[in-house]
Coordinates of C-alpha atoms in Angstrom, one line a residue:
X7 CA -88.9 -68.7 5.6
X8 CA -86.6 -71.3 4.0
X9 CA -84.9 -68.7 1.8
X10 CA -84.4 -66.4 4.9
X11 CA -82.9 -69.4 6.8
X12 CA -80.5 -70.2 3.9
X13 CA -79.5 -66.5 3.6
X14 CA -78.6 -66.4 7.3
X15 CA -76.6 -69.6 7.0
X16 CA -74.8 -68.1 4.0
X17 CA -73.9 -64.9 5.9
X18 CA -72.7 -67.0 8.9
X19 CA -70.6 -69.1 6.6
X20 CA -69.0 -66.0 5.0
X21 CA -68.3 -64.5 8.5
X22 CA -66.6 -67.7 9.6
X23 CA -64.5 -67.7 6.4
X24 CA -63.5 -64.1 6.9
X25 CA -62.7 -64.7 10.6
X26 CA -60.5 -67.7 9.7
X27 CA -58.7 -65.7 7.1
X28 CA -58.0 -62.9 9.6
X29 CA -56.4 -65.1 12.3
X30 CA -53.0 -64.0 11.2
X31 CA -54.0 -60.3 10.9
X32 CA -54.9 -59.7 14.6
X33 CA -53.7 -56.2 15.7
X34 CA -50.4 -56.5 17.4
X35 CA -49.2 -52.9 17.6
X36 CA -50.9 -50.1 19.5
X37 CA -50.5 -46.4 19.0
X38 CA -51.8 -43.8 21.5
X39 CA -51.6 -40.1 20.9
X40 CA -52.2 -37.4 23.5
X41 CA -51.2 -34.1 22.0
X42 CA -53.4 -31.2 23.3
X43 CA -54.4 -28.8 20.5
X44 CA -54.7 -31.3 17.7
X45 CA -58.4 -31.6 17.0
X46 CA -58.3 -32.6 13.3
X47 CA -57.3 -35.8 11.6
X48 CA -53.9 -37.2 12.1
X49 CA -52.2 -38.9 9.1
X50 CA -50.4 -42.2 9.6
X51 CA -48.1 -43.6 6.8
X52 CA -46.0 -46.7 6.7
X53 CA -42.8 -47.3 4.6
X54 CA -43.7 -49.8 1.9
X55 CA -40.6 -49.8 -0.2
X56 CA -37.3 -47.9 -0.2
X57 CA -38.3 -44.3 0.5
X58 CA -41.9 -45.0 -0.7
X59 CA -44.7 -44.3 1.8
X60 CA -48.1 -45.8 1.9
X61 CA -51.3 -43.9 1.3
X62 CA -52.3 -42.1 4.6
X63 CA -54.6 -43.7 7.1
X64 CA -56.6 -41.0 8.9
X65 CA -57.0 -41.0 12.7
X66 CA -59.5 -38.5 14.2
X67 CA -58.1 -36.8 17.4
X68 CA -60.6 -35.6 20.0
X69 CA -59.2 -33.1 22.5
X70 CA -55.8 -34.2 21.3
X71 CA -56.4 -37.9 22.1
X72 CA -56.6 -40.8 19.7
X73 CA -55.9 -44.5 19.8
X74 CA -55.5 -47.2 17.1
X75 CA -54.2 -50.6 16.4
X76 CA -52.4 -52.2 13.5
X77 CA -51.3 -55.7 12.4
X78 CA -47.6 -55.7 11.6
X79 CA -45.9 -58.8 10.2
X80 CA -42.5 -57.2 10.8
X81 CA -41.0 -53.9 12.2
X82 CA -41.8 -51.0 9.9
X83 CA -41.0 -47.3 9.7
X84 CA -44.0 -45.2 10.4
X85 CA -44.7 -41.5 10.4
X86 CA -47.4 -39.6 12.2
X87 CA -48.4 -36.2 10.8
X88 CA -50.8 -33.5 12.1
X89 CA -51.3 -29.8 12.8
X90 CA -51.8 -27.9 16.1
X91 CA -53.8 -24.8 15.3
X92 CA -53.7 -21.6 17.4
X93 CA -57.0 -20.5 18.9
X94 CA -57.9 -18.3 16.0
X95 CA -56.8 -21.0 13.6
X96 CA -54.8 -18.5 11.6
X97 CA -51.5 -20.4 12.2
X98 CA -50.4 -23.8 13.2
X99 CA -47.4 -25.9 14.3
X100 CA -46.8 -29.0 12.2
X101 CA -46.3 -32.5 13.8
X102 CA -44.2 -34.9 11.8
X103 CA -42.9 -37.7 14.0
X104 CA -41.1 -40.7 12.4
X105 CA -40.4 -43.9 14.4
X106 CA -40.1 -47.6 14.1
X107 CA -43.3 -49.6 14.8
X108 CA -42.5 -53.0 16.4
X109 CA -45.0 -55.9 16.5
X110 CA -46.2 -56.7 20.0
X111 CA -45.3 -53.2 21.4
X112 CA -47.2 -50.1 22.4
X113 CA -46.1 -46.5 21.8
X114 CA -47.5 -43.4 23.5
X115 CA -46.8 -40.1 21.8
X116 CA -47.7 -37.2 24.1
X117 CA -46.7 -33.7 25.1
X118 CA -47.0 -30.3 23.4
X119 CA -45.6 -29.7 19.9
X120 CA -42.7 -29.5 19.3
X121 CA -41.8 -31.0 22.7
X122 CA -42.8 -34.6 22.1
X123 CA -42.5 -37.3 24.8
X124 CA -42.4 -41.0 23.9
X125 CA -43.5 -43.7 26.4
X126 CA -45.4 -47.0 26.2
X127 CA -43.9 -50.5 26.5
X128 CA -40.4 -50.9 27.8
X129 CA -38.6 -50.5 24.5
X130 CA -40.3 -47.2 23.8
X131 CA -39.8 -45.9 27.4
X132 CA -36.0 -46.4 26.9
X133 CA -36.2 -44.9 23.4
X134 CA -38.1 -41.9 24.7
X135 CA -35.6 -41.4 27.5
X136 CA -32.7 -41.3 25.0
X137 CA -34.7 -39.0 22.6
X138 CA -35.2 -36.5 25.4
X139 CA -31.5 -36.3 25.9
X140 CA -31.0 -36.0 22.1
X141 CA -33.5 -33.1 22.0
X142 CA -31.4 -31.1 24.4
X143 CA -29.0 -30.4 21.5
X144 CA -29.7 -28.1 18.6
X145 CA -27.2 -29.1 16.0
X146 CA -27.6 -32.2 13.9
X147 CA -24.0 -33.3 14.5
X148 CA -24.5 -33.1 18.2
X149 CA -27.7 -35.1 18.0
X150 CA -26.0 -37.7 15.9
X151 CA -23.1 -37.8 18.4
X152 CA -25.6 -38.7 21.3
X153 CA -27.1 -41.4 19.2
X154 CA -23.7 -42.8 18.3
X155 CA -22.6 -42.8 21.9
X156 CA -25.7 -44.8 22.9
X157 CA -25.2 -47.2 20.0
X158 CA -21.6 -47.9 21.0
X159 CA -22.6 -48.6 24.6
X160 CA -25.6 -50.8 23.6
X161 CA -24.6 -52.1 20.2
X162 CA -27.1 -55.0 20.0
X163 CA -30.2 -53.5 21.7
X164 CA -33.5 -52.7 19.9
X165 CA -33.2 -49.0 20.8
X166 CA -29.7 -48.9 19.3
X167 CA -31.1 -50.2 16.0
X168 CA -33.9 -47.6 16.2
X169 CA -31.4 -44.8 16.7
X170 CA -29.0 -46.1 14.0
X171 CA -31.9 -45.9 11.4
X172 CA -32.2 -42.2 12.3
X173 CA -28.6 -41.4 11.6
X174 CA -27.3 -39.5 8.5
X175 CA -25.5 -41.8 6.0
X176 CA -21.9 -41.1 7.0
X177 CA -22.7 -41.4 10.8
X178 CA -24.5 -44.7 10.1
X179 CA -21.5 -46.2 8.4
X180 CA -19.3 -45.1 11.3
X181 CA -21.3 -47.1 13.8
X182 CA -22.0 -50.0 11.3
X183 CA -18.3 -50.9 11.5
X184 CA -18.8 -51.7 15.2
X185 CA -22.0 -53.6 14.9
X186 CA -22.1 -57.3 14.2
X187 CA -25.4 -57.7 12.3
X188 CA -25.7 -61.3 13.3
X189 CA -25.9 -60.4 17.0
X190 CA -28.8 -58.0 16.6
X191 CA -32.2 -59.0 17.9
X192 CA -34.1 -61.2 15.5
X193 CA -37.1 -58.8 15.2
X194 CA -35.0 -55.8 14.2
X195 CA -32.2 -57.4 12.3
X196 CA -34.0 -57.2 8.9
X197 CA -34.9 -53.6 9.4
X198 CA -31.3 -52.7 10.2
X199 CA -30.2 -54.5 7.0
X200 CA -32.8 -52.7 5.0
X201 CA -31.5 -49.4 6.2
X202 CA -27.9 -50.4 5.3
X203 CA -29.0 -51.6 1.9
X204 CA -30.8 -48.3 1.3
X205 CA -27.6 -46.3 2.2
X206 CA -25.6 -48.7 0.0
X207 CA -27.9 -47.9 -3.0
X208 CA -27.7 -44.2 -2.2
X209 CA -23.9 -44.3 -2.2
X210 CA -23.9 -46.1 -5.5
X211 CA -26.5 -43.6 -6.9
X212 CA -24.4 -40.6 -5.7
X213 CA -21.4 -42.0 -7.4
X214 CA -23.3 -42.7 -10.5
X215 CA -24.7 -39.1 -10.5
X216 CA -21.1 -37.8 -10.5
X217 CA -20.4 -40.0 -13.6
X218 CA -23.5 -38.8 -15.5
X219 CA -21.5 -36.2 -17.4
X220 CA -21.5 -35.3 -21.1
X221 CA -19.6 -37.9 -23.1
X222 CA -19.7 -40.6 -20.5
X223 CA -20.9 -44.1 -21.7
X224 CA -24.6 -44.7 -20.9
X225 CA -24.9 -47.7 -18.6
X226 CA -26.2 -50.7 -20.5
X227 CA -29.5 -52.4 -19.4
X228 CA -31.9 -55.1 -20.7
X229 CA -35.5 -55.1 -19.4
X230 CA -38.8 -56.5 -20.6
X231 CA -41.0 -54.2 -22.6
X232 CA -44.8 -53.8 -22.3
X233 CA -45.4 -56.8 -24.5
X234 CA -43.1 -59.0 -22.4
X235 CA -40.3 -59.0 -24.9
X236 CA -36.7 -58.2 -24.1
X237 CA -35.5 -54.7 -24.9
X238 CA -31.8 -53.7 -24.6
X239 CA -30.6 -50.1 -24.8
X240 CA -27.9 -51.3 -27.1
X241 CA -30.5 -52.3 -29.7
X242 CA -31.1 -48.6 -30.3
X243 CA -27.5 -47.8 -31.0
X244 CA -27.3 -45.4 -33.9
X245 CA -30.3 -43.3 -32.7
X246 CA -30.7 -40.6 -30.2
X247 CA -32.5 -42.0 -27.2
X248 CA -34.3 -40.3 -24.3
X249 CA -34.7 -42.4 -21.1
X250 CA -37.7 -41.2 -19.2
X251 CA -37.7 -42.5 -15.6
X252 CA -41.3 -42.2 -14.3
X253 CA -44.1 -43.9 -12.3
X254 CA -47.9 -43.9 -12.3
X255 CA -47.8 -42.4 -8.8
X256 CA -45.7 -39.4 -10.0
X257 CA -48.0 -36.4 -10.5
X258 CA -45.2 -34.3 -12.0
X259 CA -44.4 -37.1 -14.5
X260 CA -48.1 -37.3 -15.6
X261 CA -48.4 -33.5 -15.9
X262 CA -45.5 -33.5 -18.3
X263 CA -46.8 -36.2 -20.7
X264 CA -48.6 -33.8 -23.1
X265 CA -45.5 -31.8 -23.7
X266 CA -43.4 -35.0 -24.1
X267 CA -46.0 -36.3 -26.6
X268 CA -45.9 -33.0 -28.5
X269 CA -42.2 -33.2 -29.0
X270 CA -42.2 -36.9 -29.8
X271 CA -44.6 -36.1 -32.7
X272 CA -42.7 -32.9 -33.6
X273 CA -39.4 -34.7 -34.1
X274 CA -40.8 -38.1 -35.1
X275 CA -38.2 -40.5 -36.4
X276 CA -35.3 -38.3 -35.2
X277 CA -35.1 -39.8 -31.7
X278 CA -36.7 -42.6 -29.6
X279 CA -38.1 -42.5 -26.0
X280 CA -37.9 -45.4 -23.6
X281 CA -40.2 -44.9 -20.6
X282 CA -38.6 -46.7 -17.7
X283 CA -41.3 -47.3 -15.1
X284 CA -40.3 -47.3 -11.5
X285 CA -41.9 -48.3 -8.2
X286 CA -45.1 -49.7 -9.8
X287 CA -46.8 -53.0 -10.1
X288 CA -46.9 -54.3 -13.6
X289 CA -50.6 -53.8 -13.8
X290 CA -50.4 -50.2 -12.6
X291 CA -47.7 -49.5 -15.2
X292 CA -49.7 -51.0 -18.1
X293 CA -52.9 -49.3 -17.0
X294 CA -51.0 -45.9 -16.9
X295 CA -49.4 -46.4 -20.3
X296 CA -52.9 -47.1 -21.8
X297 CA -54.7 -44.4 -19.8
X298 CA -52.3 -41.6 -21.0
X299 CA -51.9 -43.1 -24.5
X300 CA -48.1 -43.0 -24.4
X301 CA -46.9 -43.9 -27.9
X302 CA -43.2 -44.6 -27.3
X303 CA -41.3 -47.7 -26.0
X304 CA -41.8 -48.8 -22.5
X305 CA -39.9 -51.1 -20.1
X306 CA -40.7 -52.3 -16.6
X307 CA -38.1 -51.8 -14.0
X308 CA -38.4 -54.4 -11.2
X309 CA -37.4 -53.8 -7.6
X310 CA -34.2 -55.9 -8.0
X311 CA -33.0 -53.9 -11.0
X312 CA -30.0 -51.6 -10.7
X313 CA -31.0 -49.2 -13.6
X314 CA -32.1 -46.3 -11.4
X315 CA -28.9 -46.7 -9.3
X316 CA -26.7 -46.9 -12.4
X317 CA -28.2 -43.7 -13.8
X318 CA -28.1 -41.9 -10.4
X319 CA -31.8 -41.2 -10.4
X320 CA -32.6 -39.0 -7.4
X321 CA -36.0 -37.7 -8.4
X322 CA -38.9 -38.1 -10.8
X323 CA -39.2 -37.6 -13.6
X324 CA -35.6 -38.0 -14.7
X325 CA -34.8 -37.7 -18.4
X326 CA -31.5 -38.7 -19.9
X327 CA -30.5 -37.9 -23.5
X328 CA -28.2 -40.4 -25.1
X329 CA -26.5 -39.8 -28.5
X330 CA -26.2 -42.4 -31.3
X331 CA -22.8 -43.5 -30.0
X332 CA -24.4 -44.6 -26.7
X333 CA -22.9 -41.6 -24.7
X334 CA -24.6 -39.2 -22.3
X335 CA -25.6 -35.8 -23.8
X336 CA -27.3 -34.5 -20.7
X337 CA -29.5 -35.5 -17.7
X338 CA -32.5 -33.6 -16.3
X339 CA -34.4 -34.0 -13.0
X340 CA -38.0 -32.8 -12.8
X341 CA -40.0 -31.0 -15.5
X342 CA -37.1 -28.8 -16.8
X343 CA -37.8 -26.6 -19.9
X344 CA -34.1 -27.0 -20.7
X345 CA -34.8 -30.6 -21.8
X346 CA -37.1 -29.4 -24.6
X347 CA -34.6 -26.6 -25.5
X348 CA -32.0 -29.3 -25.9
X349 CA -34.3 -31.3 -28.2
X350 CA -34.9 -28.2 -30.3
X351 CA -31.2 -27.6 -30.5
X352 CA -30.5 -31.2 -31.6
X353 CA -33.3 -31.7 -34.1
X354 CA -34.7 -28.3 -34.9
X355 CA -32.4 -27.5 -37.8

């Protein structure tokens, strides 16, 4: 009996501890879906980093209806994805609705795909009203024009920020000149700045991509290797170097490792590879290097690094071949057979 009593006390103590730890994680954002025809699971993803989405959370829709709650510490971009099947289930219409989830608010997504209606709390009612007007137009330029007109008329409203984050890059910069970021509402100011920073990086990356031509100087960098020691690109001057931009989350990167390892062994000593890990935690990076037994050099690329921007990395994997003089030979995006053909051409004789 005493053991049973002590066990109950222990469980109660653990429950109180968990409850205390969850005080700051009380759900503060509500999502309601009413989309007739969607009977299967709906995927919900949140933006974790720049253009990197979280793993999906599944929400089961019954008769097209579903509700859920989240705890949000700050506004975040969210996407809801699902499928509306025909009666014979031989075809379907996809749902992919992206929006900004705001702590303390409630959004209701309803209607019939593709005619989506947005309601809920006041900010989403206003957002939904503007979206209906936007949806009356077919061309992207016309849709952006409606967004820009609203932003110019309501430059510091939450809805204006939500619309600005939907604009194409050039349109965003045109309205950004008229917006004083310091006057934006506190809760959406950081999200607006994140969007602007993302576009700034994209501009720099686009410019860098244009400069990644044969004969151009390879941008210098210094990062920590897998042993925590400093590794500079310049330290390998005099050798051919392949930069491999990858991540443990990148299925295409992982699929290409056997071929990369084959060529690394085939031309051993004639060139060096530096694996530049991207968008990973250090632990995931190290675990992946060990799991796939990658024998070349590796560096960790932290979020505040400019290396991917400097090299104009637009997709993964990206491989860049650099000659012994530190100049670009060629850059490849994706698993491109031409990369291995180039290695054969350089080292096969």
